[in-house]
Every structure is written in structure tokens, then in C-alpha cells.
N, CA, C and O atoms as a DFTB+ gen file, in Angstrom:
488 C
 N C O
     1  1      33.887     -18.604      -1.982
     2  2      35.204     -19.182      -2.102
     3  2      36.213     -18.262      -1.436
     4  3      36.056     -17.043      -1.511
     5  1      37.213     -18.780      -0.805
     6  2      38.271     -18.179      -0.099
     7  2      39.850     -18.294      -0.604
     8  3      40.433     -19.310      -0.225
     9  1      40.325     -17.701      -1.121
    10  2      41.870     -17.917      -1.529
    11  2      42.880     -17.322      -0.339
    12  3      42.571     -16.266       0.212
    13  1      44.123     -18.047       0.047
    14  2      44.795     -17.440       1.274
    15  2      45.967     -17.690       0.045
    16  3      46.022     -18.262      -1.043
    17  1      47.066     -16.706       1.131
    18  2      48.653     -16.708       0.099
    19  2      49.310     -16.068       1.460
    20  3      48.977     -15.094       2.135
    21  1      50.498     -17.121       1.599
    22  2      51.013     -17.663       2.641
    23  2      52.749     -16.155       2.056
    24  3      53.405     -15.975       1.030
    25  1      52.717     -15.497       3.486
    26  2      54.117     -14.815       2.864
    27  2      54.653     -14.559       4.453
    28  3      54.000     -14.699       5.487
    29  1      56.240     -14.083       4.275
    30  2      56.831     -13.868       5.213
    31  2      58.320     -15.005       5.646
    32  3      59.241     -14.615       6.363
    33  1      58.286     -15.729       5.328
    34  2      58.947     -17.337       5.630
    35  2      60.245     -16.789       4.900
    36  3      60.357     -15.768       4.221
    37  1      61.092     -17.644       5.191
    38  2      62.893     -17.620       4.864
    39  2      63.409     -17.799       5.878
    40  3      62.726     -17.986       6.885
    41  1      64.975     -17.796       5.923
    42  2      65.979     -18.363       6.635
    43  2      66.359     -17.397       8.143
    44  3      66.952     -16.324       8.029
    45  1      65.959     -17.903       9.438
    46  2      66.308     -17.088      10.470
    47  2      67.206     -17.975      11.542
    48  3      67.242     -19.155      11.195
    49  1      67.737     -17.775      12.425
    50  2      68.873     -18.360      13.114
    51  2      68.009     -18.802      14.492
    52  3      67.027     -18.194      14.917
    53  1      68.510     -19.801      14.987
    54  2      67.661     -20.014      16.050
    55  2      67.336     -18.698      17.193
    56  3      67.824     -17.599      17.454
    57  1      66.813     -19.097      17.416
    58  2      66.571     -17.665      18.791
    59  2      65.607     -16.255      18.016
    60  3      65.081     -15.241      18.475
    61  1      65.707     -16.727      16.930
    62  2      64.989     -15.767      16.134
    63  2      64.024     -15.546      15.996
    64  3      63.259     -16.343      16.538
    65  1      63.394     -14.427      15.252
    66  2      62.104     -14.342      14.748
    67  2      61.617     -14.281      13.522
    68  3      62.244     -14.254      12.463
    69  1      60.234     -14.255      13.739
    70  2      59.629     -14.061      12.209
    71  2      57.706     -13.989      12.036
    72  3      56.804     -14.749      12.386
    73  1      57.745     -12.825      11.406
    74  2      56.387     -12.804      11.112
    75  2      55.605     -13.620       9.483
    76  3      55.761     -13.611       8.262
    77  1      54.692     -14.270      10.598
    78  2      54.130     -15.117       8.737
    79  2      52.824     -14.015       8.644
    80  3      52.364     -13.474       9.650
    81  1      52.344     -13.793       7.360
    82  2      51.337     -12.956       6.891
    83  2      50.643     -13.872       5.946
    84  3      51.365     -14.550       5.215
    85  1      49.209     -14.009       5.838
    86  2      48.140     -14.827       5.265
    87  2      47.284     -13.810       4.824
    88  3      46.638     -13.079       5.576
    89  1      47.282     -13.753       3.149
    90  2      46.760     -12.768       2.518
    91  2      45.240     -13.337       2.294
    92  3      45.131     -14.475       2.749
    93  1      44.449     -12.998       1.905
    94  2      42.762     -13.045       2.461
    95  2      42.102     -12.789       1.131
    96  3      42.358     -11.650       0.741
    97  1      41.315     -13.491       0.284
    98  2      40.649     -12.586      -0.834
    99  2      39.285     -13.802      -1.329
   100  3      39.347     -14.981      -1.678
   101  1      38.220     -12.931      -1.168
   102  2      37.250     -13.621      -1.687
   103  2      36.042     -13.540      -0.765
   104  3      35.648     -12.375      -0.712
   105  1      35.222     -14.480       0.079
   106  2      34.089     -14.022       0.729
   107  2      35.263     -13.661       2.146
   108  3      36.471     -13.845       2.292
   109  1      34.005     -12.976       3.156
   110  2      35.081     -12.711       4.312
   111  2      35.302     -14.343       5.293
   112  3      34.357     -15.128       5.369
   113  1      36.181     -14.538       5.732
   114  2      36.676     -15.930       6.486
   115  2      35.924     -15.739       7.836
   116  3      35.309     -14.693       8.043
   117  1      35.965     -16.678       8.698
   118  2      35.313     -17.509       9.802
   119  2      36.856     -17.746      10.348
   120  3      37.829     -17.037      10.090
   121  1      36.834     -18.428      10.820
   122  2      38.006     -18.847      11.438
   123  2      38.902     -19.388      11.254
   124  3      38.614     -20.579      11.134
   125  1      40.322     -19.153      11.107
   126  2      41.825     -19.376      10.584
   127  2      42.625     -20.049      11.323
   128  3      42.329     -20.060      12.518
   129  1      43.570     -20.631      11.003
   130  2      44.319     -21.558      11.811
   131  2      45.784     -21.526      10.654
   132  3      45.796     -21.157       9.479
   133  1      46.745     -21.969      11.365
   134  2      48.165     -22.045      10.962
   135  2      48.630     -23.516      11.260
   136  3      48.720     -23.988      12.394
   137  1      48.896     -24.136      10.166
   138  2      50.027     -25.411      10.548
   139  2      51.370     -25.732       9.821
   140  3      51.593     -24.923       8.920
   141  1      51.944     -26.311       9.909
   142  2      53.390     -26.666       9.564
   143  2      53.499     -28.222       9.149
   144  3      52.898     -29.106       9.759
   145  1      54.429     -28.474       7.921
   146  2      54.381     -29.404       7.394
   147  2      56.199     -29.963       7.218
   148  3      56.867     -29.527       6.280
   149  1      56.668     -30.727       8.018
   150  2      58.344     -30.843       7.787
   151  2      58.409     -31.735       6.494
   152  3      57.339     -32.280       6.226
   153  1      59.548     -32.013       5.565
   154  2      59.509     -32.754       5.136
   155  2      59.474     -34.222       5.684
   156  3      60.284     -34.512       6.564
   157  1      58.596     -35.169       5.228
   158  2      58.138     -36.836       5.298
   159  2      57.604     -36.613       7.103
   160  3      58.021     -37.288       8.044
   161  1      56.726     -35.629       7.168
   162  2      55.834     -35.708       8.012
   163  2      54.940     -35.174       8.037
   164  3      54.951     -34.175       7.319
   165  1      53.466     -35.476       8.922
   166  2      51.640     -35.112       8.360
   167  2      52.128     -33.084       8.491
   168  3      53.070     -32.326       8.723
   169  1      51.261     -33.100       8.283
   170  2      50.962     -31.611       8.872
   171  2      50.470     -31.700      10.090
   172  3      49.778     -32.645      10.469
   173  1      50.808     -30.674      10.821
   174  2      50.375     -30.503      12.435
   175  2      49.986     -29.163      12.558
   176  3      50.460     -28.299      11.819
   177  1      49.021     -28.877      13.579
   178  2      48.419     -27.942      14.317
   179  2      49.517     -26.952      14.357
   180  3      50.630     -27.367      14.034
   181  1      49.363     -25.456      14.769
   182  2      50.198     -24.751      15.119
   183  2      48.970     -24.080      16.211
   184  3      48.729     -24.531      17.331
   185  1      48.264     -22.862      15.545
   186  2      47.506     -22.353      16.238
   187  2      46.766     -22.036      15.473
   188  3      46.964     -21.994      14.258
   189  1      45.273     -21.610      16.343
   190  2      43.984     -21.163      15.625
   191  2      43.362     -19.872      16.121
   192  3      43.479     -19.606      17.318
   193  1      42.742     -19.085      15.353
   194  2      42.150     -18.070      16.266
   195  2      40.337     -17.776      15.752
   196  3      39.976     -17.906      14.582
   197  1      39.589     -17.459      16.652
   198  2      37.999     -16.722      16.007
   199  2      38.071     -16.237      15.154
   200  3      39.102     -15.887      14.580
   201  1      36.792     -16.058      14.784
   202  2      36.933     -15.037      13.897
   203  2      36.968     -13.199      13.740
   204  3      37.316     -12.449      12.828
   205  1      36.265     -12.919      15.516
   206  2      36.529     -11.938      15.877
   207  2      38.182     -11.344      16.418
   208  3      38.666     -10.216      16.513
   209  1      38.738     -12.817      16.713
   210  2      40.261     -12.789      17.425
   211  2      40.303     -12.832      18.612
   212  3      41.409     -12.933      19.143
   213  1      39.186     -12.772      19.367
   214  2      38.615     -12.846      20.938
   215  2      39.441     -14.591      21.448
   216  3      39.964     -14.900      22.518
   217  1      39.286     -15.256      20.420
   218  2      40.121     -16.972      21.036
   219  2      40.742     -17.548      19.873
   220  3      40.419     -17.752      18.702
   221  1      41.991     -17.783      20.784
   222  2      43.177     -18.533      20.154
   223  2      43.233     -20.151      20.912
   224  3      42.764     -20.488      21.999
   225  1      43.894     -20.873      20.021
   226  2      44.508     -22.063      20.378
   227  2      45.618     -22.405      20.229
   228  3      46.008     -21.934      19.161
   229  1      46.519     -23.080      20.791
   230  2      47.910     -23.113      20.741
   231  2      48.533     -24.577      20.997
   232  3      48.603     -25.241      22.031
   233  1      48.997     -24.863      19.575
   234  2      49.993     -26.364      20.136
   235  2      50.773     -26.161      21.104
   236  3      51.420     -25.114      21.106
   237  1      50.969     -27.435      22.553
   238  2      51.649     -27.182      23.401
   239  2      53.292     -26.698      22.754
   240  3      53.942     -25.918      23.450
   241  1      53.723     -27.052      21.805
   242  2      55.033     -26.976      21.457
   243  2      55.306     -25.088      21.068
   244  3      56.221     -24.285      21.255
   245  1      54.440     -25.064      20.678
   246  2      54.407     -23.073      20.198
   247  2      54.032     -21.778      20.898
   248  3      54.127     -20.569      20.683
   249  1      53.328     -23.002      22.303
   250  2      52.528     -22.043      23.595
   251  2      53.926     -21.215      23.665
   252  3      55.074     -21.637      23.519
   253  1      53.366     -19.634      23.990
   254  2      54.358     -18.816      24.643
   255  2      55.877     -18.490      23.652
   256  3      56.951     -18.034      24.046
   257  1      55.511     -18.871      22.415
   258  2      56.820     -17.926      21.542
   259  2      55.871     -17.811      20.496
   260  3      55.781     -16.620      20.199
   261  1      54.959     -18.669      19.653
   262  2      53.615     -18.171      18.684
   263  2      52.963     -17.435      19.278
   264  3      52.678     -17.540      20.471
   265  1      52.408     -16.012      18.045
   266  2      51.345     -15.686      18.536
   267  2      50.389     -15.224      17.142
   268  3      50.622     -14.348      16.309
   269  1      49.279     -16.138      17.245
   270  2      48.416     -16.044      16.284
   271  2      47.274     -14.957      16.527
   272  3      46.660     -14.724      17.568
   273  1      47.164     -14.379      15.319
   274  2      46.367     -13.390      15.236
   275  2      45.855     -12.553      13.871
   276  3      46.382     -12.821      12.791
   277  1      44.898     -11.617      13.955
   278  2      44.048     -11.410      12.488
   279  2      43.992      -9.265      11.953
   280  3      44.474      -8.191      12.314
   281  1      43.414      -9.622      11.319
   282  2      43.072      -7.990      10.699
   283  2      42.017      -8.032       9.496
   284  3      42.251      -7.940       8.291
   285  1      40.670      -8.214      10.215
   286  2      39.732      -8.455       9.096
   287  2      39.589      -6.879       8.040
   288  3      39.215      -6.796       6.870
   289  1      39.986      -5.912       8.868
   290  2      39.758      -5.425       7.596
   291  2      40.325      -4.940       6.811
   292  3      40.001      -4.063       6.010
   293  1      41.731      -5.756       7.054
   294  2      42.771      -5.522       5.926
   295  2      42.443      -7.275       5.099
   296  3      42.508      -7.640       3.925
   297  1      42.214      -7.748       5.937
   298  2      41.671      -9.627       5.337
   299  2      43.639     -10.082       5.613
   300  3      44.514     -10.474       4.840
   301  1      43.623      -9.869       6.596
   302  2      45.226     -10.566       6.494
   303  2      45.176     -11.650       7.886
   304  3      44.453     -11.240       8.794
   305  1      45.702     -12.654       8.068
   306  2      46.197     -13.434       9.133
   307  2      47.561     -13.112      10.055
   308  3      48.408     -12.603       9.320
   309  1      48.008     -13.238      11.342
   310  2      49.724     -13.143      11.381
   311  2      49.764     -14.484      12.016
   312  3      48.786     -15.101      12.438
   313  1      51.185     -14.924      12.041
   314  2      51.717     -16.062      12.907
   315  2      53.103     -15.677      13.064
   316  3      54.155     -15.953      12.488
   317  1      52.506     -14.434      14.719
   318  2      54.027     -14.330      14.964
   319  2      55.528     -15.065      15.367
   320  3      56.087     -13.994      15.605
   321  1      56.100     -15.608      15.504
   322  2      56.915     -16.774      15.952
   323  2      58.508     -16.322      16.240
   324  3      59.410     -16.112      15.429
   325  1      58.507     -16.256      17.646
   326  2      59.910     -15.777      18.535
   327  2      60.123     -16.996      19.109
   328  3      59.336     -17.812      19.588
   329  1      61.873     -16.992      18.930
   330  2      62.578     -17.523      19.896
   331  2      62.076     -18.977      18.920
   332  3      61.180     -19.752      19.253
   333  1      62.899     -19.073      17.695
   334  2      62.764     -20.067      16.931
   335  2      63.932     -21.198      16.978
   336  3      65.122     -20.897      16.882
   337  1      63.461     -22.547      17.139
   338  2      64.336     -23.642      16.939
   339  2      64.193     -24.139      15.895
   340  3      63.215     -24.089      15.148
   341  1      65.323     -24.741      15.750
   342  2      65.550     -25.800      14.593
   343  2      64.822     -26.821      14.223
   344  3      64.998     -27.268      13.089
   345  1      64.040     -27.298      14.921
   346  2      62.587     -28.033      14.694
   347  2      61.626     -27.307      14.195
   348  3      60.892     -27.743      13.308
   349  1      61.515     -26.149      14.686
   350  2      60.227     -25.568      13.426
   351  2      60.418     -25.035      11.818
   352  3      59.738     -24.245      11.162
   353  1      61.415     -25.668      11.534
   354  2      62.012     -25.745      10.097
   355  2      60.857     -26.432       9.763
   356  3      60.580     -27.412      10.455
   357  1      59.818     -25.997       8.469
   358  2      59.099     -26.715       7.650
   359  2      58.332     -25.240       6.427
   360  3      58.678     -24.085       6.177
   361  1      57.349     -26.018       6.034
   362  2      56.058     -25.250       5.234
   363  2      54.996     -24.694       6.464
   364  3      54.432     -25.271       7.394
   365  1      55.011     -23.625       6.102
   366  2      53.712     -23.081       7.387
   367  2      52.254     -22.649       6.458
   368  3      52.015     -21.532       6.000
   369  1      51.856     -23.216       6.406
   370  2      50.520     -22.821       5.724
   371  2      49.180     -22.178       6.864
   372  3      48.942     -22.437       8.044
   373  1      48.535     -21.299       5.917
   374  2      47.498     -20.889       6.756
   375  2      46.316     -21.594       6.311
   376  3      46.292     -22.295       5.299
   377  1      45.072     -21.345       7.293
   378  2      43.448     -22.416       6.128
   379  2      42.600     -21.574       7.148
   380  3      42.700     -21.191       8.313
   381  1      41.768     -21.492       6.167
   382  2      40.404     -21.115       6.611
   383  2      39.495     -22.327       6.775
   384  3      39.501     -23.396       6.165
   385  1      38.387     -21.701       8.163
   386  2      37.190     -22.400       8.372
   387  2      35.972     -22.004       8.097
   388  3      35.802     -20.795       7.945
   389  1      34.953     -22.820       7.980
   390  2      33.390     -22.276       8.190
   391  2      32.931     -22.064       9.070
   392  3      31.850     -21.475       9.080
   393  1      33.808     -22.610      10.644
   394  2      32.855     -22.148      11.546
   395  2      33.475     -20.811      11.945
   396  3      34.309     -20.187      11.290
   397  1      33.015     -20.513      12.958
   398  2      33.016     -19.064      13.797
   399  2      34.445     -19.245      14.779
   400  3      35.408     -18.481      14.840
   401  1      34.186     -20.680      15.595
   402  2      35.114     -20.508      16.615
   403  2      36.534     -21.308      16.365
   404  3      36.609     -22.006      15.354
   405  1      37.460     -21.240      17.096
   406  2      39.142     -21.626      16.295
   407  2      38.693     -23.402      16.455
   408  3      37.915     -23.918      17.257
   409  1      39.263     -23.842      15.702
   410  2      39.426     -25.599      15.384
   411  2      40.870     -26.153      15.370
   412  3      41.813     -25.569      14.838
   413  1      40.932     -27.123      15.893
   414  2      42.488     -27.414      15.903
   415  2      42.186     -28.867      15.066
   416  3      43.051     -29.704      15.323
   417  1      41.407     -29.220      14.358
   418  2      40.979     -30.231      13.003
   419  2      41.318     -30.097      12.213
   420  3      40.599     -29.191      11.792
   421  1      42.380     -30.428      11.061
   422  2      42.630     -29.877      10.136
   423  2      41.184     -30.318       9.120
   424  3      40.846     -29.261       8.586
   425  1      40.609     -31.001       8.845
   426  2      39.399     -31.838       8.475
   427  2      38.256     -30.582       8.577
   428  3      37.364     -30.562       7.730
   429  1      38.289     -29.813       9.349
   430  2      37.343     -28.509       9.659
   431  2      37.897     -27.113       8.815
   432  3      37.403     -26.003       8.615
   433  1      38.994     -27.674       8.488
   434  2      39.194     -26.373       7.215
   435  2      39.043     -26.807       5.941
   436  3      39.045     -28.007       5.666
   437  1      38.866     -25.638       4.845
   438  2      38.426     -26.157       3.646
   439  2      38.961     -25.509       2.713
   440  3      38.804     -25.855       1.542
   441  1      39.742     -24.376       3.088
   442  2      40.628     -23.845       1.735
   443  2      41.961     -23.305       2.515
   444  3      41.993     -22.577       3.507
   445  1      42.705     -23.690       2.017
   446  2      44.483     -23.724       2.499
   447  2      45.356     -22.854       1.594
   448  3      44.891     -22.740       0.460
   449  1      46.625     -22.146       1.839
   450  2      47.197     -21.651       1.373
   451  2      48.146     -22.720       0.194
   452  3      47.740     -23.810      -0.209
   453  1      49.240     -22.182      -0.127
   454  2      50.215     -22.922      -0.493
   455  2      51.173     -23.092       0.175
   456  3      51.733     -24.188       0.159
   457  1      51.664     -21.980       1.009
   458  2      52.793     -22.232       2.393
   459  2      53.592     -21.318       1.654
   460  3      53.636     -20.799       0.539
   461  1      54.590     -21.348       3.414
   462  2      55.903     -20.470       2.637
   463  2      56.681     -21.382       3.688
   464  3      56.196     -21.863       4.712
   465  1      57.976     -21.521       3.227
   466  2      58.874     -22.076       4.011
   467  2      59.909     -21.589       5.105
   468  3      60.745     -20.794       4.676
   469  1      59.988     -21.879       6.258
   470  2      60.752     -21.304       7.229
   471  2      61.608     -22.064       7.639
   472  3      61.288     -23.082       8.253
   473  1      62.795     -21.767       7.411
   474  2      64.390     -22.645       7.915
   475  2      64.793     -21.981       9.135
   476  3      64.922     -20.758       9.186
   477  1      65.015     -22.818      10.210
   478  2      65.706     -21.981      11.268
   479  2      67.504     -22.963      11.455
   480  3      67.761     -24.032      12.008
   481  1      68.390     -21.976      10.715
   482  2      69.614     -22.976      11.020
   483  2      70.382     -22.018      11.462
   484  3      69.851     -20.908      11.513
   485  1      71.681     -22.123      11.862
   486  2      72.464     -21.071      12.364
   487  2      73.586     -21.813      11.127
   488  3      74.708     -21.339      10.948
């Protein structure tokens, strides 16, 4: 079993930044992924990475200001995120996978955080 705990999230101004941190506890994880949930809409992809960290995936919308990435042996996740708009206002949750390599399925993960919330308003 895998438990994640979603931290880092609060209020930043557009153009801004922010690091999300995905705390890790239980067997060691396979491969992690980050998505975002606005209010009265699905959850969507953000990015995914291996489990070594060797490959990432990236929603076209986050290419080039996200940058997803890991620290197995601290068991932590990051989802760095520069140069923030007002559209990526939502819940960012992290999830673990069983397989090895990144998945952009949410259906391929099987244990999810609770999220933390990120407002970008000026």
C-alpha cells in the first residue's frame, strides 16, 4: 500500500512560482504523476515521471514552465511550476502507479493524494 500527502499549494500572483511536494510512505512507488482538478471540472493530466526519473511527460499546456520530478530516497515527488496563470488555479494532486514507466491514464494509477490547492490571482 502507498499513501501520498500533497503539500506546498497557496496563493501566488500570476507570473509566479511554486513548488508542490508529494510525501511518500509505505511500499517504495513505481511511477508518479501530478494532476489538477478546477472546480466543476474532470481532473486532467499535468505531468508524469519513471520511476528512476530518467522520463517525464508533460501536458502540452505545462510544457516548459512544469517541471516534474522525484527523490526516492527521501520518498518525496516535486511539481515545480513557474510562470503561473490564472488558469492553473485548482487542486493538484499527486498518484502513484504500478508500472515502471510515466502514464498519462489517470485509470493506471491506484493510490492518490488528497491535493493541496493552488490559487494564482493577482
Amino acid at each position: 500500500q502507498v499513501q501520498l500527502v500533497e503539500s506546498g499549494g497557496g496563493l501566488v500572483q500570476p507570473g509566479g512560482s511554486l513548488r508542490l511536494s508529494c510525501a511518500v510512505s509505505g511500499r517504495t512507488f513505481n511511477a508518479m504523476g501530478w494532476f489538477r482538478q478546477a472546480p466543476g471540472k474532470e481532473r486532467e493530466f499535468d505531468a508524469a515521471i519513471s520511476r528512476s526519473g530518467g522520463i517525464t511527460y508533460y501536458a502540452d499546456s505545462v510544457k516548459g514552465r512544469f517541471t516534474i520530478s522525484r527523490d526516492n530516497l527521501q520518498k518525496k515527488g516535486y511539481l515545480k511550476m513557474n510562470n503561473l496563470k490564472p488558469e492553473d488555479t485548482a487542486v493538484y494532486y499527486c498518484a502513484a502507479a504500478p508500472t515502471l514507466s510515466p502514464t498519462l491514464s489517470p485509470t493506471n494509477y491506484d493510490s492518490w493524494g488528497q491535493g493541496t490547492p493552488v490559487t494564482v490571482s493577482s
